[in-house]
mmCIF file of C-alpha atoms in Angstrom:
data_model
loop_
_atom_site.group_PDB
_atom_site.id
_atom_site.type_symbol
_atom_site.label_atom_id
_atom_site.label_comp_id
_atom_site.label_asym_id
_atom_site.label_seq_id
_atom_site.Cartn_x
_atom_site.Cartn_y
_atom_site.Cartn_z
ATOM 1 C CA MET A 1 20.311 7.700 9.200
ATOM 2 C CA ASN A 2 20.068 9.739 5.535
ATOM 3 C CA HIS A 3 20.523 5.946 5.137
ATOM 4 C CA ILE A 4 18.173 4.675 6.242
ATOM 5 C CA ARG A 5 15.805 6.620 5.299
ATOM 6 C CA ARG A 6 16.167 6.506 1.944
ATOM 7 C CA ARG A 7 16.378 3.083 2.354
ATOM 8 C CA LEU A 8 12.215 2.987 3.625
ATOM 9 C CA LEU A 9 11.621 4.857 1.228
ATOM 10 C CA ILE A 10 12.593 3.302 -1.876
ATOM 11 C CA SER A 11 11.131 -0.282 0.208
ATOM 12 C CA ILE A 12 7.709 1.731 0.446
ATOM 13 C CA THR A 13 7.969 2.694 -3.773
ATOM 14 C CA LEU A 14 8.510 -0.799 -4.485
ATOM 15 C CA ASN A 15 5.668 -1.803 -1.593
ATOM 16 C CA GLN A 16 2.975 -0.017 -2.908
ATOM 17 C CA HIS A 17 3.355 -1.102 -6.601
ATOM 18 C CA HIS A 18 3.610 -4.663 -5.118
ATOM 19 C CA ASN A 19 0.228 -3.914 -3.845
ATOM 20 C CA HIS A 20 -1.409 -2.451 -6.981
ATOM 21 C CA GLN A 21 -0.385 -5.620 -8.748
ATOM 22 C CA ALA A 22 -1.606 -7.959 -5.755
ATOM 23 C CA ARG A 23 -5.239 -5.355 -6.162
ATOM 24 C CA ARG A 24 -5.454 -6.534 -10.478
ATOM 25 C CA LEU A 25 -4.860 -9.885 -9.233
ATOM 26 C CA MET A 26 -7.792 -11.284 -7.268
ATOM 27 C CA SER A 27 -7.102 -14.814 -5.810
ATOM 28 C CA ASN A 28 -9.532 -16.809 -5.703
ATOM 29 C CA PHE A 29 -11.577 -17.244 -2.215
ATOM 30 C CA PRO A 30 -14.391 -18.837 -0.697
ATOM 31 C CA GLU A 31 -17.758 -17.431 -0.703
ATOM 32 C CA PRO A 32 -18.865 -16.205 2.909
ATOM 33 C CA PRO A 33 -21.595 -18.153 5.084
ATOM 34 C CA PRO A 34 -24.450 -16.701 5.703
ATOM 35 C CA GLY A 35 -24.412 -13.490 8.260
ATOM 36 C CA TYR A 36 -21.238 -12.415 6.718
ATOM 37 C CA GLN A 37 -20.291 -9.737 4.501
ATOM 38 C CA ALA A 38 -17.031 -9.675 2.458
ATOM 39 C CA HIS A 39 -14.116 -6.490 2.519
ATOM 40 C CA GLN A 40 -10.737 -7.096 -0.304
ATOM 41 C CA GLU A 41 -7.886 -5.051 0.308
ATOM 42 C CA ALA A 42 -4.845 -6.169 -0.766
ATOM 43 C CA SER A 43 -3.853 -9.534 -0.707
ATOM 44 C CA THR A 44 -6.231 -10.438 2.198
ATOM 45 C CA GLN A 45 -9.985 -10.816 2.530
ATOM 46 C CA ILE A 46 -11.564 -10.657 5.779
ATOM 47 C CA LEU A 47 -15.527 -11.257 7.231
ATOM 48 C CA ILE A 48 -17.680 -8.555 8.412
ATOM 49 C CA LYS A 49 -20.091 -10.361 10.555
ATOM 50 C CA LEU A 50 -23.364 -8.389 10.289
ATOM 51 C CA GLU A 51 -26.260 -7.518 12.526
ATOM 52 C CA LYS A 52 -29.580 -9.719 11.843
ATOM 53 C CA GLN A 53 -32.338 -6.667 12.148
ATOM 54 C CA GLU A 54 -30.120 -4.390 10.585
ATOM 55 C CA GLN A 55 -27.845 -5.331 7.867
ATOM 56 C CA GLN A 56 -24.943 -3.244 9.179
ATOM 57 C CA PRO A 57 -21.163 -4.428 9.924
ATOM 58 C CA SER A 58 -21.187 -5.131 13.992
ATOM 59 C CA GLU A 59 -18.106 -3.823 16.311
ATOM 60 C CA ALA A 60 -14.908 -5.567 15.280
ATOM 61 C CA PHE A 61 -15.487 -3.432 11.762
ATOM 62 C CA ILE A 62 -13.127 -2.358 9.556
ATOM 63 C CA ASN A 63 -11.717 0.744 8.793
ATOM 64 C CA PRO A 64 -10.484 1.522 5.057
ATOM 65 C CA VAL A 65 -9.461 4.703 5.247
ATOM 66 C CA GLN A 66 -6.282 2.935 6.858
ATOM 67 C CA GLU A 67 -5.854 1.347 4.255
ATOM 68 C CA TYR A 68 -2.716 3.132 3.097
ATOM 69 C CA ASN A 69 -1.406 2.696 7.455
ATOM 70 C CA ARG A 70 -1.451 -0.722 6.586
ATOM 71 C CA ASP A 71 0.045 -0.912 3.298
ATOM 72 C CA LEU A 72 3.165 1.809 4.583
ATOM 73 C CA SER A 73 3.552 0.550 7.717
ATOM 74 C CA ILE A 74 4.398 -3.625 5.497
ATOM 75 C CA SER A 75 7.141 -1.465 3.465
ATOM 76 C CA ALA A 76 8.135 0.365 6.878
ATOM 77 C CA ILE A 77 8.797 -3.546 8.109
ATOM 78 C CA LYS A 78 10.442 -4.802 5.291
ATOM 79 C CA ALA A 79 13.195 -1.820 5.589
ATOM 80 C CA TRP A 80 13.603 -2.246 8.527
ATOM 81 C CA SER A 81 13.757 -6.362 8.531
ATOM 82 C CA SER A 82 17.135 -6.003 5.585
ATOM 83 C CA ILE A 83 19.141 -3.067 7.381
ATOM 84 C CA ARG A 84 18.283 -5.922 10.815
ATOM 85 C CA ASN A 85 19.158 -8.547 8.522
ATOM 86 C CA GLN A 86 22.552 -6.660 7.012
ATOM 87 C CA GLU A 87 23.003 -5.092 10.200
ATOM 88 C CA LEU A 88 23.524 -9.447 12.054
ATOM 89 C CA LEU A 89 25.195 -10.318 8.494
ATOM 90 C CA GLU A 90 27.921 -7.013 9.315
ATOM 91 C CA LYS A 91 28.509 -8.372 12.627
ATOM 92 C CA LYS A 92 28.650 -12.325 12.567
ATOM 93 C CA SER A 93 31.278 -11.194 9.228
ATOM 94 C CA ASN A 94 34.179 -8.804 11.567
ATOM 95 C CA ASN A 95 33.675 -12.032 14.903
ATOM 96 C CA SER A 96 34.606 -13.888 12.092
ATOM 97 C CA SER A 97 37.159 -12.014 10.639
ATOM 98 C CA LYS A 98 38.247 -11.427 14.284
ATOM 99 C CA ASN A 99 38.428 -14.546 15.505
ATOM 100 C CA GLN A 100 40.227 -15.327 12.086
ATOM 101 C CA ARG A 101 43.075 -12.631 12.975
ATOM 102 C CA LYS A 102 43.537 -14.059 16.495
ATOM 103 C CA LYS A 103 43.363 -17.933 15.935
ATOM 104 C CA ASN A 104 46.471 -16.893 12.919
ATOM 105 C CA SER A 105 48.660 -14.650 16.253
ATOM 106 C CA ASN A 106 47.965 -17.187 18.070
ATOM 107 C CA ASN A 107 49.864 -20.043 15.523
ATOM 108 C CA LYS A 108 52.765 -17.529 14.472
ATOM 109 C CA ARG A 109 53.693 -16.980 17.788
ATOM 110 C CA ALA A 110 53.645 -20.369 18.619
ATOM 111 C CA VAL A 111 55.980 -21.201 15.469
ATOM 112 C CA ASP A 112 58.328 -18.166 16.420
ATOM 113 C CA PRO A 113 60.796 -19.332 18.438
ATOM 114 C CA SER A 114 60.818 -17.933 21.745
ATOM 115 C CA PRO A 115 62.746 -14.261 22.640
ATOM 116 C CA GLU A 116 63.307 -16.067 26.711
ATOM 117 C CA ASN A 117 66.309 -17.819 25.160
ATOM 118 C CA GLY A 118 68.390 -14.931 24.157
ATOM 119 C CA THR A 119 69.778 -12.923 20.610
ATOM 120 C CA THR A 120 73.005 -15.988 20.807
ATOM 121 C CA ASP A 121 70.632 -19.347 21.165
ATOM 122 C CA HIS A 122 68.679 -17.130 18.688
ATOM 123 C CA HIS A 123 71.600 -17.401 16.220
ATOM 124 C CA HIS A 124 72.490 -20.906 17.260
ATOM 125 C CA GLN A 125 69.196 -21.768 16.317
ATOM 126 C CA SER A 126 68.830 -20.554 12.863
ATOM 127 C CA LYS A 127 72.689 -22.041 12.330
ATOM 128 C CA LYS A 128 71.381 -25.337 13.400
ATOM 129 C CA LEU A 129 67.713 -25.114 11.046
ATOM 130 C CA LYS A 130 70.593 -23.995 7.944
ATOM 131 C CA GLN A 131 72.841 -26.769 8.165
ATOM 132 C CA SER A 132 69.506 -29.404 8.725
ATOM 133 C CA SER A 133 68.526 -27.982 5.525
ATOM 134 C CA GLY A 134 71.341 -28.718 4.220
ATOM 135 C CA SER A 135 71.992 -31.817 4.442
ATOM 136 C CA ASP A 136 68.323 -33.217 3.692
ATOM 137 C CA HIS A 137 69.284 -31.548 0.336
ATOM 138 C CA GLN A 138 72.582 -33.337 -0.082
ATOM 139 C CA SER A 139 70.480 -36.860 1.465
ATOM 140 C CA ASN A 140 67.778 -36.239 -1.216
ATOM 141 C CA PRO A 141 69.069 -34.098 -4.765
ATOM 142 C CA THR A 142 65.898 -34.588 -6.656
ATOM 143 C CA ILE A 143 63.591 -32.962 -3.923
ATOM 144 C CA GLN A 144 63.583 -29.610 -4.920
ATOM 145 C CA GLU A 145 60.824 -26.788 -3.835
ATOM 146 C CA ASP A 146 58.263 -25.424 -6.540
ATOM 147 C CA PRO A 147 57.674 -21.810 -6.405
ATOM 148 C CA THR A 148 54.358 -22.318 -7.661
ATOM 149 C CA SER A 149 53.780 -23.389 -4.891
ATOM 150 C CA THR A 150 50.104 -22.143 -3.091
ATOM 151 C CA ILE A 151 50.484 -23.530 -0.253
ATOM 152 C CA SER A 152 51.689 -20.331 1.995
ATOM 153 C CA LYS A 153 53.288 -19.519 5.791
ATOM 154 C CA GLU A 154 49.708 -19.642 7.644
ATOM 155 C CA SER A 155 49.115 -22.565 5.695
ATOM 156 C CA VAL A 156 50.477 -24.903 7.976
ATOM 157 C CA ASP A 157 50.698 -26.310 11.282
ATOM 158 C CA GLN A 158 53.478 -26.781 13.767
ATOM 159 C CA ALA A 159 54.093 -30.513 12.565
ATOM 160 C CA GLY A 160 54.897 -29.084 8.978
ATOM 161 C CA GLN A 161 51.048 -30.482 7.828
ATOM 162 C CA PRO A 162 49.273 -28.724 5.980
ATOM 163 C CA LEU A 163 46.273 -26.716 7.691
ATOM 164 C CA GLU A 164 42.481 -27.830 6.437
ATOM 165 C CA PRO A 165 41.374 -25.167 4.228
ATOM 166 C CA GLN A 166 38.086 -23.062 6.070
ATOM 167 C CA VAL A 167 35.075 -24.548 3.870
ATOM 168 C CA ASP A 168 31.797 -22.880 4.601
ATOM 169 C CA ARG A 169 29.186 -26.485 5.288
ATOM 170 C CA ASN A 170 26.027 -24.232 4.460
ATOM 171 C CA PRO A 171 26.686 -21.110 2.207
ATOM 172 C CA LYS A 172 22.922 -20.687 2.198
ATOM 173 C CA LYS A 173 22.867 -19.898 5.746
ATOM 174 C CA GLU A 174 24.510 -16.853 5.705
ATOM 175 C CA THR A 175 22.211 -15.336 3.271
ATOM 176 C CA GLN A 176 19.133 -16.350 4.481
ATOM 177 C CA PRO A 177 16.914 -13.695 5.728
ATOM 178 C CA GLN A 178 17.284 -13.430 9.512
ATOM 179 C CA LYS A 179 12.630 -14.291 10.626
ATOM 180 C CA PHE A 180 10.682 -12.099 13.309
ATOM 181 C CA THR A 181 8.201 -12.144 15.477
ATOM 182 C CA ALA A 182 5.955 -9.614 15.883
ATOM 183 C CA LEU A 183 2.447 -8.754 18.244
ATOM 184 C CA GLU A 184 -0.690 -6.455 16.921
ATOM 185 C CA ALA A 185 -1.786 -5.950 20.883
ATOM 186 C CA LEU A 186 -5.350 -4.167 19.000
ATOM 187 C CA SER A 187 -5.924 -6.732 16.108
ATOM 188 C CA ALA A 188 -9.706 -6.237 15.930
ATOM 189 C CA THR A 189 -10.939 -8.161 12.261
ATOM 190 C CA GLY A 190 -6.938 -9.615 12.208
ATOM 191 C CA LEU A 191 -6.459 -8.019 8.950
ATOM 192 C CA ARG A 192 -3.165 -6.327 9.582
ATOM 193 C CA ALA A 193 -2.043 -9.028 10.970
ATOM 194 C CA ILE A 194 -2.948 -11.270 8.154
ATOM 195 C CA ARG A 195 -1.614 -8.808 5.955
ATOM 196 C CA TYR A 196 1.886 -8.635 7.547
ATOM 197 C CA ALA A 197 1.938 -12.982 7.351
ATOM 198 C CA LYS A 198 0.753 -13.051 3.719
ATOM 199 C CA GLU A 199 2.805 -9.567 1.983
ATOM 200 C CA ILE A 200 6.265 -10.352 4.570
ATOM 201 C CA PRO A 201 8.018 -13.153 3.638
ATOM 202 C CA THR A 202 10.696 -12.815 6.398
ATOM 203 C CA LEU A 203 7.821 -13.105 9.295
ATOM 204 C CA LYS A 204 8.151 -16.083 11.544
ATOM 205 C CA SER A 205 5.352 -15.073 13.277
ATOM 206 C CA ILE A 206 2.240 -13.225 14.747
ATOM 207 C CA ILE A 207 0.087 -12.810 17.490
ATOM 208 C CA ALA A 208 -2.877 -11.265 17.015
ATOM 209 C CA ASN A 209 -4.726 -9.604 20.315
ATOM 210 C CA ASP A 210 -7.859 -8.709 21.034
ATOM 211 C CA LEU A 211 -9.893 -7.702 24.030
ATOM 212 C CA SER A 212 -13.745 -8.654 22.633
ATOM 213 C CA LEU A 213 -14.577 -12.606 22.995
ATOM 214 C CA SER A 214 -16.216 -11.652 19.694
ATOM 215 C CA ALA A 215 -13.850 -9.798 17.923
ATOM 216 C CA VAL A 216 -11.221 -13.414 18.344
ATOM 217 C CA ASN A 217 -13.888 -15.393 17.450
ATOM 218 C CA LEU A 218 -14.012 -12.735 14.125
ATOM 219 C CA ILE A 219 -9.999 -13.020 13.749
ATOM 220 C CA LYS A 220 -10.043 -16.768 14.182
ATOM 221 C CA ALA A 221 -12.973 -16.909 10.973
ATOM 222 C CA ASN A 222 -9.986 -14.491 9.069
ATOM 223 C CA ILE A 223 -6.904 -16.402 9.450
ATOM 224 C CA THR A 224 -9.478 -19.971 8.569
ATOM 225 C CA HIS A 225 -10.901 -17.851 5.195
ATOM 226 C CA ASN A 226 -7.122 -16.862 4.330
ATOM 227 C CA GLY A 227 -5.901 -20.584 4.148
ATOM 228 C CA LEU A 228 -3.585 -19.535 7.244
ATOM 229 C CA ASP A 229 -4.544 -22.594 9.063
ATOM 230 C CA PRO A 230 -1.467 -25.110 10.342
ATOM 231 C CA LYS A 231 -2.304 -28.319 8.218
ATOM 232 C CA ASP A 232 -0.850 -30.617 11.463
ATOM 233 C CA PRO A 233 -1.953 -27.936 14.989
ATOM 234 C CA SER A 234 -0.376 -31.074 16.147
ATOM 235 C CA THR A 235 2.994 -30.709 15.696
ATOM 236 C CA GLU A 236 2.706 -27.309 13.490
ATOM 237 C CA GLN A 237 2.880 -23.546 14.899
ATOM 238 C CA ALA A 238 0.125 -20.916 13.160
ATOM 239 C CA LYS A 239 1.619 -17.868 11.665
ATOM 240 C CA VAL A 240 -0.782 -15.978 13.127
ATOM 241 C CA ARG A 241 -1.692 -17.063 17.229
ATOM 242 C CA VAL A 242 -4.779 -15.763 18.171
ATOM 243 C CA ASN A 243 -5.067 -13.920 21.880
ATOM 244 C CA GLN A 244 -8.121 -12.591 24.597
ATOM 245 C CA GLY A 245 -7.123 -9.821 27.088
ATOM 246 C CA ASP A 246 -5.956 -7.170 27.343
ATOM 247 C CA ALA A 247 -2.821 -4.863 25.212
ATOM 248 C CA CYS A 248 -1.261 -3.705 28.904
ATOM 249 C CA ASP A 249 -1.017 -7.777 30.477
ATOM 250 C CA LEU A 250 0.135 -8.908 27.153
ATOM 251 C CA MET A 251 3.081 -6.951 26.522
ATOM 252 C CA TYR A 252 3.909 -6.601 30.212
ATOM 253 C CA SER A 253 3.950 -10.630 30.448
ATOM 254 C CA HIS A 254 6.762 -10.349 27.105
ATOM 255 C CA ARG A 255 9.185 -8.488 29.504
ATOM 256 C CA ALA A 256 11.829 -10.786 29.686
ATOM 257 C CA PRO A 257 14.576 -10.765 26.707
ATOM 258 C CA ASP A 258 13.828 -14.787 25.612
ATOM 259 C CA ARG A 259 9.670 -13.564 25.046
ATOM 260 C CA GLN A 260 10.158 -10.786 23.803
ATOM 261 C CA PHE A 261 8.839 -9.576 20.327
ATOM 262 C CA ASP A 262 10.974 -8.483 17.461
ATOM 263 C CA VAL A 263 8.150 -5.852 15.783
ATOM 264 C CA VAL A 264 5.605 -4.042 17.890
ATOM 265 C CA ASP A 265 2.041 -2.226 16.619
ATOM 266 C CA LEU A 266 0.541 -0.152 18.618
ATOM 267 C CA ASP A 267 -2.981 0.295 15.871
ATOM 268 C CA PRO A 268 -5.688 1.801 18.904
ATOM 269 C CA TYR A 269 -9.016 3.229 19.005
ATOM 270 C CA GLY A 270 -7.886 6.821 19.610
ATOM 271 C CA THR A 271 -4.224 7.270 21.283
ATOM 272 C CA ALA A 272 -1.579 5.277 22.140
ATOM 273 C CA ALA A 273 -0.723 6.649 25.593
ATOM 274 C CA PRO A 274 -1.506 3.876 27.718
ATOM 275 C CA PHE A 275 -0.095 1.168 26.222
ATOM 276 C CA ILE A 276 3.314 2.633 25.497
ATOM 277 C CA ASP A 277 5.055 1.928 28.480
ATOM 278 C CA ALA A 278 4.394 -1.247 27.854
ATOM 279 C CA ALA A 279 5.336 -1.429 24.090
ATOM 280 C CA VAL A 280 8.776 -0.360 25.159
ATOM 281 C CA GLN A 281 9.881 -3.127 27.556
ATOM 282 C CA CYS A 282 8.659 -5.803 25.593
ATOM 283 C CA VAL A 283 9.995 -4.827 22.261
ATOM 284 C CA ARG A 284 13.334 -6.817 21.559
ATOM 285 C CA ASN A 285 16.630 -4.701 21.341
ATOM 286 C CA GLY A 286 17.378 -3.379 18.424
ATOM 287 C CA GLY A 287 13.304 -3.588 17.161
ATOM 288 C CA LEU A 288 10.755 -2.039 15.662
ATOM 289 C CA LEU A 289 7.854 0.301 17.629
ATOM 290 C CA CYS A 290 5.038 1.030 14.735
ATOM 291 C CA VAL A 291 2.702 3.739 16.498
ATOM 292 C CA THR A 292 -0.768 5.460 15.143
ATOM 293 C CA CYS A 293 -2.658 7.487 17.160
ATOM 294 C CA THR A 294 -5.869 9.339 15.975
ATOM 295 C CA ASP A 295 -7.144 12.232 18.358
ATOM 296 C CA LEU A 296 -5.210 14.589 16.049
ATOM 297 C CA ALA A 297 -7.830 16.980 17.374
ATOM 298 C CA VAL A 298 -6.054 16.188 20.723
ATOM 299 C CA LEU A 299 -2.813 16.776 19.635
ATOM 300 C CA ALA A 300 -2.689 19.335 17.080
ATOM 301 C CA GLY A 301 -5.394 21.599 17.933
ATOM 302 C CA SER A 302 -6.170 24.028 20.713
ATOM 303 C CA ALA A 303 -9.474 23.194 22.184
ATOM 304 C CA TYR A 304 -8.018 19.979 25.075
ATOM 305 C CA PRO A 305 -4.163 20.747 26.277
ATOM 306 C CA GLU A 306 -5.046 19.432 28.854
ATOM 307 C CA LYS A 307 -5.821 15.904 27.867
ATOM 308 C CA CYS A 308 -2.664 16.816 25.847
ATOM 309 C CA PHE A 309 -0.884 16.576 29.035
ATOM 310 C CA SER A 310 -2.254 14.244 30.361
ATOM 311 C CA ASN A 311 -1.857 12.069 27.778
ATOM 312 C CA TYR A 312 2.218 13.102 26.446
ATOM 313 C CA GLY A 313 3.152 15.487 28.888
ATOM 314 C CA GLY A 314 2.646 18.887 27.431
ATOM 315 C CA SER A 315 0.015 20.643 25.660
ATOM 316 C CA SER A 316 -0.905 21.441 22.190
ATOM 317 C CA MET A 317 -0.718 24.480 19.912
ATOM 318 C CA ARG A 318 -2.966 25.684 16.821
ATOM 319 C CA ALA A 319 -0.309 26.829 14.513
ATOM 320 C CA GLU A 320 0.822 26.039 11.210
ATOM 321 C CA TYR A 321 3.834 23.303 12.414
ATOM 322 C CA SER A 322 0.766 21.833 14.941
ATOM 323 C CA HIS A 323 0.822 18.764 12.678
ATOM 324 C CA GLU A 324 4.783 18.537 13.845
ATOM 325 C CA TYR A 325 4.220 19.547 16.696
ATOM 326 C CA ALA A 326 1.915 17.157 17.159
ATOM 327 C CA LEU A 327 4.253 14.057 15.572
ATOM 328 C CA ARG A 328 7.099 14.890 18.560
ATOM 329 C CA GLN A 329 5.033 15.214 21.168
ATOM 330 C CA VAL A 330 4.737 11.885 20.207
ATOM 331 C CA ILE A 331 7.663 11.030 19.692
ATOM 332 C CA HIS A 332 9.329 12.725 23.064
ATOM 333 C CA SER A 333 6.076 10.285 24.680
ATOM 334 C CA LEU A 334 8.343 7.727 23.426
ATOM 335 C CA ALA A 335 11.426 8.598 24.035
ATOM 336 C CA SER A 336 10.520 9.731 27.544
ATOM 337 C CA SER A 337 8.953 6.178 28.175
ATOM 338 C CA ALA A 338 11.617 4.072 26.926
ATOM 339 C CA ALA A 339 14.838 5.578 29.607
ATOM 340 C CA ARG A 340 12.815 5.495 32.222
ATOM 341 C CA TYR A 341 14.434 1.032 31.901
ATOM 342 C CA GLY A 342 17.162 2.118 29.794
ATOM 343 C CA LYS A 343 16.130 2.170 26.381
ATOM 344 C CA GLN A 344 17.081 4.608 23.684
ATOM 345 C CA ILE A 345 14.363 5.526 20.386
ATOM 346 C CA THR A 346 15.738 6.610 16.809
ATOM 347 C CA PRO A 347 12.505 7.673 14.665
ATOM 348 C CA LEU A 348 12.861 5.893 11.346
ATOM 349 C CA LEU A 349 9.990 6.787 9.963
ATOM 350 C CA SER A 350 7.046 9.300 11.272
ATOM 351 C CA LEU A 351 4.399 11.038 9.218
ATOM 352 C CA SER A 352 0.739 13.432 10.014
ATOM 353 C CA ILE A 353 -1.834 11.692 7.475
ATOM 354 C CA ASP A 354 -5.522 12.137 7.744
ATOM 355 C CA PHE A 355 -6.776 12.126 10.766
ATOM 356 C CA TYR A 356 -3.868 10.508 12.635
ATOM 357 C CA VAL A 357 -0.367 9.988 13.494
ATOM 358 C CA ARG A 358 1.998 7.289 12.309
ATOM 359 C CA ILE A 359 5.439 6.502 13.668
ATOM 360 C CA PHE A 360 8.011 3.872 13.603
ATOM 361 C CA VAL A 361 11.651 3.651 15.955
ATOM 362 C CA ARG A 362 14.443 1.727 16.535
ATOM 363 C CA VAL A 363 13.928 0.551 20.601
ATOM 364 C CA ASN A 364 17.777 0.000 21.338
ATOM 365 C CA HIS A 365 18.900 -1.002 25.071
ATOM 366 C CA SER A 366 22.101 2.361 25.435
ATOM 367 C CA PRO A 367 21.800 3.645 28.618
ATOM 368 C CA ALA A 368 24.768 5.436 27.600
ATOM 369 C CA GLU A 369 22.942 6.930 24.625
ATOM 370 C CA VAL A 370 19.167 7.587 27.031
ATOM 371 C CA LYS A 371 21.463 10.161 29.432
ATOM 372 C CA LYS A 372 22.699 12.650 26.106
ATOM 373 C CA TRP A 373 19.189 12.768 25.356
ATOM 374 C CA ILE A 374 19.681 15.689 28.369
ATOM 375 C CA THR A 375 20.963 17.748 26.137
#
């Protein structure tokens, strides 16, 4: 686990440097339409609708304080994608080596004489082969064995013909990173989903979901404003796909293994407790679950112990280590929810920042590992 954390921290540092450069190189965006104001963050600019009377942002608002949250999430997802891609390549290489060893073993077993005939038959066959070899040399004195020949015994088939060397027809295929799908269950303005689509090269597609119709319309406008609309909608699918609906309903509808997401991001207003059960079920095996909880007054304070128990299954306390205790409570809630479905979580990065906690865990289907959690 230490090497995974080191890679996460290195990726976070590099990505923060990249984000600072992106801010200096501001992209050219079209002017905001009447009734909208623009908000720039890293590579993305979003539109925020203004109220006609007070000229203030409407309900679908953006929280600039959590820009670090989004920067951190992009870095963590990139690191997870790199780790997962390396794991897939190692697994593919191990399977290929195993199949090759099995094939060589079968070929060797087919060429070797059968021991069922006894040692006498084996000696007789060896003597016969030597006599045959001697007669061949006498009848063809000009044919000599080349000691510099590069053809080995393993490269010859049963008929004595050289085997065709195994050549990778597509050498770039193995080096191409594995793309993944993602879900932002509570998208609001769509800023996070759009930044993921623009700044994470290995992202195949992401669904930006929100229950509010006004928020969904704003997400669509921001996608167009950032040039992420497909050139030909009839043949090409959008990288950022918009969905209007209840977050839990959407996640429960993606519980089937062929419909699950590789990355699920929960960034609610307040606690993420109502969404955890659905989230752990729609994450693919080996996928990443990103969770934000902004109710540190409940998690790290002493004023609402009953509320903390109802949300996370434990009571809060006011102490020097209260923020660490808050992280452990959320992780425990994630672990207990995942364990009901034979899934085990592995915390990769857990932070308490300002007024919220941000946690990244990998989700693996492993009933045997779940049983070890009791110890």
